[in-house]
CSV table of C-alpha atoms in Angstrom, one decimal:
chain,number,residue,atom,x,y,z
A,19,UNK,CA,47.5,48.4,-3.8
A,20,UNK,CA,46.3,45.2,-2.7
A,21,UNK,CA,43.1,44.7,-1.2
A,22,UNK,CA,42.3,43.4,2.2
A,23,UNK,CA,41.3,39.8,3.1
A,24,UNK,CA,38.2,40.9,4.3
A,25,UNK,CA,36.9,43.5,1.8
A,26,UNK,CA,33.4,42.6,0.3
A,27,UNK,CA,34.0,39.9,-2.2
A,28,UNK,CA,37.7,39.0,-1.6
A,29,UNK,CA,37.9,36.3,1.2
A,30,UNK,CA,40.6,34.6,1.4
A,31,UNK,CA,40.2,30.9,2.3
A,32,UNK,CA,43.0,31.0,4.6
A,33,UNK,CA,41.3,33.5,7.0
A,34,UNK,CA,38.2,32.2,6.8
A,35,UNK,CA,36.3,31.4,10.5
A,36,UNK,CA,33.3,30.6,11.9
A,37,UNK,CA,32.7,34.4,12.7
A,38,UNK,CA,32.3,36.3,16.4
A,39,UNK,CA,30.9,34.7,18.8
A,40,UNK,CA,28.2,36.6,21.3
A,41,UNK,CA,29.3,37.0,24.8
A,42,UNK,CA,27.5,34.2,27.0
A,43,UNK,CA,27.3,32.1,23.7
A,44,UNK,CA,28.9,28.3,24.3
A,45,UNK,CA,30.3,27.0,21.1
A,46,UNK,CA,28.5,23.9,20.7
A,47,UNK,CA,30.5,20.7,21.7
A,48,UNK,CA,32.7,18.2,19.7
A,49,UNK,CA,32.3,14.4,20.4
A,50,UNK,CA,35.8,14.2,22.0
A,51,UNK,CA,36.0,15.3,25.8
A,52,UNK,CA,39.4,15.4,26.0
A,53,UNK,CA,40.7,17.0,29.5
A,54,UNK,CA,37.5,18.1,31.0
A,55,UNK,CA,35.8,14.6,30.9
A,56,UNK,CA,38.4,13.3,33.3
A,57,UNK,CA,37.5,16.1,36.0
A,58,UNK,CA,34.0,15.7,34.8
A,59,UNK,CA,34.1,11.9,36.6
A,60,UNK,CA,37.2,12.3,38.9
A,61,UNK,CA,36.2,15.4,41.3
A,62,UNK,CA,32.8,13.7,42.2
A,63,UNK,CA,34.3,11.1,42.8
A,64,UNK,CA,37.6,12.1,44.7
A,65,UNK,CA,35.1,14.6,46.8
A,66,UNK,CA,32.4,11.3,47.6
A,67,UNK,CA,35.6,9.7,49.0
A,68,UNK,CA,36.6,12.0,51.1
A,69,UNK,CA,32.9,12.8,52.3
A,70,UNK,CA,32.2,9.2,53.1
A,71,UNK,CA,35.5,8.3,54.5
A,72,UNK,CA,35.3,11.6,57.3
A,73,UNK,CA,31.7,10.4,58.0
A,74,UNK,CA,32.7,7.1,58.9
A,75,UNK,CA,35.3,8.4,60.9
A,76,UNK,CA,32.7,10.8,62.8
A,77,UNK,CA,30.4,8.2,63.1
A,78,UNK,CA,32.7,6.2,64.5
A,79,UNK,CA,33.5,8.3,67.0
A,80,UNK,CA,29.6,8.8,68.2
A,81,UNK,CA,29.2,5.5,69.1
A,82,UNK,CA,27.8,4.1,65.9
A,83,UNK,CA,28.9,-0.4,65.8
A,84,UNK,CA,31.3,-0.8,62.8
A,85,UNK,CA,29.4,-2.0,60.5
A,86,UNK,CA,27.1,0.8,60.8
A,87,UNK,CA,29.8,3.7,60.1
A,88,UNK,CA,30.9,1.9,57.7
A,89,UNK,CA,27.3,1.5,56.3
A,90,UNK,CA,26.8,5.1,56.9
A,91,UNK,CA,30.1,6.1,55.3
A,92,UNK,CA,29.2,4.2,52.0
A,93,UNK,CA,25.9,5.7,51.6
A,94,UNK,CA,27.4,9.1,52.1
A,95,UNK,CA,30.1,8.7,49.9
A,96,UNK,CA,27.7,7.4,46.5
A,97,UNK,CA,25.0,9.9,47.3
A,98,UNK,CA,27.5,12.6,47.1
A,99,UNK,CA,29.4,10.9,44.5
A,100,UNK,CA,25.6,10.7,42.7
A,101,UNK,CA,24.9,14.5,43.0
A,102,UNK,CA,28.0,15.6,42.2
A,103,UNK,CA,28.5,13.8,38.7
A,104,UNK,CA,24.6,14.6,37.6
A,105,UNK,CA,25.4,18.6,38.9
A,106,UNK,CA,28.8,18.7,36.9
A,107,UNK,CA,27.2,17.2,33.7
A,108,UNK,CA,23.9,19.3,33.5
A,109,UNK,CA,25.8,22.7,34.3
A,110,UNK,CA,25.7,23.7,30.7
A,111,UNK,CA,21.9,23.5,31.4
A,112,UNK,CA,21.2,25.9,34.1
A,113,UNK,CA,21.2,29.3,34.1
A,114,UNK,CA,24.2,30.9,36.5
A,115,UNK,CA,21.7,31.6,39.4
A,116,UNK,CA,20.5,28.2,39.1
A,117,UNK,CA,23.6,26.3,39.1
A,118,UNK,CA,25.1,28.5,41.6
A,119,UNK,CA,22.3,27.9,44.4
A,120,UNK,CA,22.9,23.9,43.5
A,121,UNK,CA,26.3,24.1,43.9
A,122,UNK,CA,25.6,26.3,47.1
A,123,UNK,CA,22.7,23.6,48.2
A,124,UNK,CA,24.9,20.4,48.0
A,125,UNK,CA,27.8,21.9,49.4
A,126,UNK,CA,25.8,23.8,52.5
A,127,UNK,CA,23.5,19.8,52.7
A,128,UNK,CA,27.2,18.4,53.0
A,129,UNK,CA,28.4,20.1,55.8
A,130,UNK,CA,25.4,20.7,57.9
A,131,UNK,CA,25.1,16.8,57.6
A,132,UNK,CA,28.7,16.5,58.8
A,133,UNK,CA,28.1,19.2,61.8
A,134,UNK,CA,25.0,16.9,63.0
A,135,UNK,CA,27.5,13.3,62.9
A,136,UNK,CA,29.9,15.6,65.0
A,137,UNK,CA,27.7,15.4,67.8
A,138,UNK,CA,26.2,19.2,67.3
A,139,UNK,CA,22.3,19.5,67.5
A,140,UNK,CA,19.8,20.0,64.7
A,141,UNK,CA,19.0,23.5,64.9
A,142,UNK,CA,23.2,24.1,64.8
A,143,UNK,CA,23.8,21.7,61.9
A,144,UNK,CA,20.7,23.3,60.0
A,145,UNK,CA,22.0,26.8,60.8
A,146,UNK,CA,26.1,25.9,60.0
A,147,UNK,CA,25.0,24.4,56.4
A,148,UNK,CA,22.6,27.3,55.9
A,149,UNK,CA,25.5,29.9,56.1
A,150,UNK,CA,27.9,27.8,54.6
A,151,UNK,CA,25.9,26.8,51.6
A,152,UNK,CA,25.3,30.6,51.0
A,153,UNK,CA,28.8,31.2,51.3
A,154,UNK,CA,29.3,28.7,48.6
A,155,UNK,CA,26.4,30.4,46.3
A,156,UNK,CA,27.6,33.1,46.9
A,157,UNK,CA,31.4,32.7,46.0
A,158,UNK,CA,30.1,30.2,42.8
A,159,UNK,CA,27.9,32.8,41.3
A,160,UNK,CA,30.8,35.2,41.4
A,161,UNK,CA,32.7,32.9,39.7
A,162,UNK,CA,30.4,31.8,37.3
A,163,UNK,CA,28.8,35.2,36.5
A,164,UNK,CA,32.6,36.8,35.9
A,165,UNK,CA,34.1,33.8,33.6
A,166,UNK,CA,30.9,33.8,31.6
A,167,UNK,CA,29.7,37.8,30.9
């Protein structure tokens, strides 16, 4: 009879591996980024777009001149764009709580900022982003916790 592949002593080259791999351990990365260096750049940037371009279009409407919305809308649109990128990159860095509250943070930031260039006061764009950027911590640590333990 035969002996297995994987007896003491008989390995077989062909089913050779690098071995299991602890849960929660990332396999460290190759130099090619393939597929997930184009979403890496492209959702900052596609969200920054449409962040800057709906707060020009609120400003506009609250009686900001034109080249002030569009000023405005600029701004908003690389500091998001800025945050966004930096965020994706480092997230093999944080811990799941960690990235989960930044993701929660920049999202909640976002659209408190775009409640207050709506015309709604302080205390009501502070309280709207509060919630919502909970909401978002909340539903990103789910995620995160579940497709990494």
């Amino acid at each position: 009879m035969p002996t297995h592949s994987i007896m003491p002593g008989h390995h077989h080259h062909a089913h050779e591996g690098p071995g299991p791999v602890a849960r929660g351990t990332h396999l460290p990365r190759t130099g090619r980024e393939g597929r997930a260096g184009h979403w890496t750049r492209n959702v900052p940037v596609a969200g920054g777009i449409v962040l800057g371009l709906y707060a020009t279009y609120l400003a506009s409407q609250n009686g900001f001149s034109t080249l002030g919305y569009w000023m405005l809308g600029l701004a908003v649109a690389v500091v998001s764009m800025g945050l966004g990128y930096v965020l994706i990159r480092q997230r093999h860095r944080m811990t799941t709580e960690v990235r989960s509250a930044a993701y929660g943070a920049l999202f909640g930031c976002s659209m408190g900022f775009l409640y207050s260039l709506g015309g709604g006061t302080a205390l009501r764009a502070s309280e709207i982003g509060l919630l919502l950027g909970l909401g978002m911590g909340l539903a990103s640590y789910y995620v995160f916790y579940w497709h990494e333990h």
